[in-house]
């Protein structure tokens, strides 16, 4: 099961996109994204790569309650480059920030186009 652990922000239990649904481990299968509440304009999370899961392919994240400007992303404390390492869109009307990582996240031995699982920081 897709899952994420959140250290800053909060796991979201329900989402209304594309239809209202109860989420399991913050993952919205209809959207194909992890949903995290970013009301404090800071999210720190890591993907759960346990129980035989070895790869998360180009993960997507939806951050709700995002009223800050453009996000700054860090991967294990290293800055990520917009339009190279990730893309994002904001919906000011709903307060949602959508992030698409441009790499796969792996549990071990990252190859080309992959990164070792580490904390993702969005501020």
CSV table of C-alpha atoms in Angstrom, one decimal:
chain,number,residue,atom,x,y,z
A,1,UNK,CA,0.0,0.0,0.0
A,2,UNK,CA,1.3,3.5,-0.8
A,3,UNK,CA,2.1,5.3,2.4
A,4,UNK,CA,4.0,8.4,3.6
A,5,UNK,CA,5.2,9.4,7.0
A,6,UNK,CA,4.8,13.1,7.9
A,7,UNK,CA,7.0,15.0,10.3
A,8,UNK,CA,5.7,18.6,9.5
A,9,UNK,CA,2.2,19.0,8.1
A,10,UNK,CA,-0.4,16.4,8.6
A,11,UNK,CA,-1.7,13.3,6.9
A,12,UNK,CA,-5.1,13.9,5.3
A,13,UNK,CA,-7.8,11.3,5.8
A,14,UNK,CA,-10.2,12.4,3.1
A,15,UNK,CA,-10.0,14.2,-0.2
A,16,UNK,CA,-12.6,15.5,-2.6
A,17,UNK,CA,-10.6,15.1,-5.9
A,18,UNK,CA,-11.8,13.7,-8.2
A,19,UNK,CA,-14.6,12.6,-5.9
A,20,UNK,CA,-14.9,12.6,-2.1
A,21,UNK,CA,-13.1,9.6,-0.8
A,22,UNK,CA,-11.5,8.2,2.4
A,23,UNK,CA,-7.8,7.9,2.0
A,24,UNK,CA,-5.6,5.1,3.1
A,25,UNK,CA,-2.2,6.1,4.4
A,26,UNK,CA,-2.7,9.6,2.8
A,27,UNK,CA,-2.8,8.1,-0.7
A,28,UNK,CA,-5.6,9.1,-3.1
A,29,UNK,CA,-5.7,6.5,-5.8
A,30,UNK,CA,-8.2,8.5,-7.9
A,31,UNK,CA,-5.6,11.3,-8.1
A,32,UNK,CA,-2.5,9.1,-7.9
A,33,UNK,CA,-1.0,11.3,-5.2
A,34,UNK,CA,-0.2,11.5,-1.5
A,35,UNK,CA,-2.3,14.2,0.2
A,36,UNK,CA,-0.8,16.2,3.0
A,37,UNK,CA,-2.1,19.2,4.9
A,38,UNK,CA,0.3,22.1,4.6
A,39,UNK,CA,-1.5,24.7,6.7
A,40,UNK,CA,1.8,25.7,8.3
A,41,UNK,CA,3.4,26.3,4.9
A,42,UNK,CA,5.9,23.6,5.7
A,43,UNK,CA,5.8,19.9,4.9
A,44,UNK,CA,8.4,17.3,5.8
A,45,UNK,CA,7.6,13.8,4.7
A,46,UNK,CA,9.2,10.5,3.6
A,47,UNK,CA,7.8,7.7,1.5
A,48,UNK,CA,7.2,4.4,3.2
A,49,UNK,CA,9.2,1.8,1.4
A,50,UNK,CA,8.5,-1.2,3.7
A,51,UNK,CA,6.7,-4.5,3.3
A,52,UNK,CA,8.4,-5.4,0.1
A,53,UNK,CA,7.9,-2.0,-1.6
A,54,UNK,CA,11.2,-1.1,-3.4
A,55,UNK,CA,10.2,1.8,-5.7
A,56,UNK,CA,7.8,4.7,-5.8
A,57,UNK,CA,7.7,5.8,-9.5
A,58,UNK,CA,7.8,9.6,-10.0
A,59,UNK,CA,5.6,10.3,-6.9
A,60,UNK,CA,3.0,12.9,-6.9
A,61,UNK,CA,2.0,15.0,-3.8
A,62,UNK,CA,-1.0,17.2,-3.2
A,63,UNK,CA,-0.5,19.7,-0.4
A,64,UNK,CA,-3.8,21.2,0.9
A,65,UNK,CA,-4.2,24.6,2.5
A,66,UNK,CA,-1.1,26.0,0.7
A,67,UNK,CA,-1.5,29.8,0.6
A,68,UNK,CA,2.2,30.6,0.4
A,69,UNK,CA,3.9,31.4,-2.8
A,70,UNK,CA,6.1,29.2,-4.9
A,71,UNK,CA,7.4,26.2,-3.0
A,72,UNK,CA,11.1,25.4,-2.3
A,73,UNK,CA,11.9,21.7,-2.2
A,74,UNK,CA,14.8,19.9,-0.5
A,75,UNK,CA,15.6,16.3,-0.7
A,76,UNK,CA,17.6,15.1,2.2
A,77,UNK,CA,18.7,18.7,2.8
A,78,UNK,CA,19.8,19.2,-0.8
A,79,UNK,CA,17.8,21.8,-2.9
A,80,UNK,CA,15.8,20.4,-5.8
A,81,UNK,CA,15.6,22.3,-9.1
A,82,UNK,CA,12.1,23.3,-10.4
A,83,UNK,CA,11.5,22.0,-13.9
A,84,UNK,CA,14.4,19.6,-13.6
A,85,UNK,CA,13.8,17.6,-10.4
A,86,UNK,CA,10.1,18.5,-10.0
A,87,UNK,CA,7.2,20.4,-11.5
A,88,UNK,CA,4.4,22.1,-9.5
A,89,UNK,CA,1.1,23.9,-10.0
A,90,UNK,CA,-0.9,25.8,-7.5
A,91,UNK,CA,-4.6,26.3,-7.4
A,92,UNK,CA,-5.2,29.5,-5.4
A,93,UNK,CA,-8.9,28.9,-5.4
A,94,UNK,CA,-8.8,25.6,-3.5
A,95,UNK,CA,-5.4,26.3,-1.8
A,96,UNK,CA,-3.9,23.1,-3.3
A,97,UNK,CA,-0.3,22.7,-4.3
A,98,UNK,CA,0.5,19.8,-6.7
A,99,UNK,CA,4.0,18.5,-7.0
A,100,UNK,CA,5.3,15.9,-9.4
A,101,UNK,CA,8.8,14.6,-8.7
A,102,UNK,CA,10.8,13.9,-11.9
A,103,UNK,CA,12.6,10.9,-10.4
A,104,UNK,CA,11.8,7.5,-8.9
A,105,UNK,CA,12.3,6.9,-5.2
A,106,UNK,CA,14.0,3.6,-4.3
A,107,UNK,CA,14.8,1.7,-1.1
A,108,UNK,CA,18.4,0.8,-2.2
A,109,UNK,CA,20.9,1.1,-5.0
A,110,UNK,CA,19.6,4.1,-7.0
A,111,UNK,CA,20.2,4.0,-10.7
A,112,UNK,CA,19.8,6.6,-13.4
A,113,UNK,CA,16.6,8.7,-12.8
A,114,UNK,CA,16.3,7.4,-9.2
A,115,UNK,CA,17.1,8.7,-5.8
A,116,UNK,CA,17.5,6.9,-2.5
A,117,UNK,CA,14.5,7.4,-0.2
A,118,UNK,CA,15.0,10.4,2.1
A,119,UNK,CA,13.0,13.2,3.7
A,120,UNK,CA,11.3,15.6,1.3
A,121,UNK,CA,11.0,19.1,2.7
A,122,UNK,CA,8.6,21.6,1.1
A,123,UNK,CA,8.5,25.2,2.3
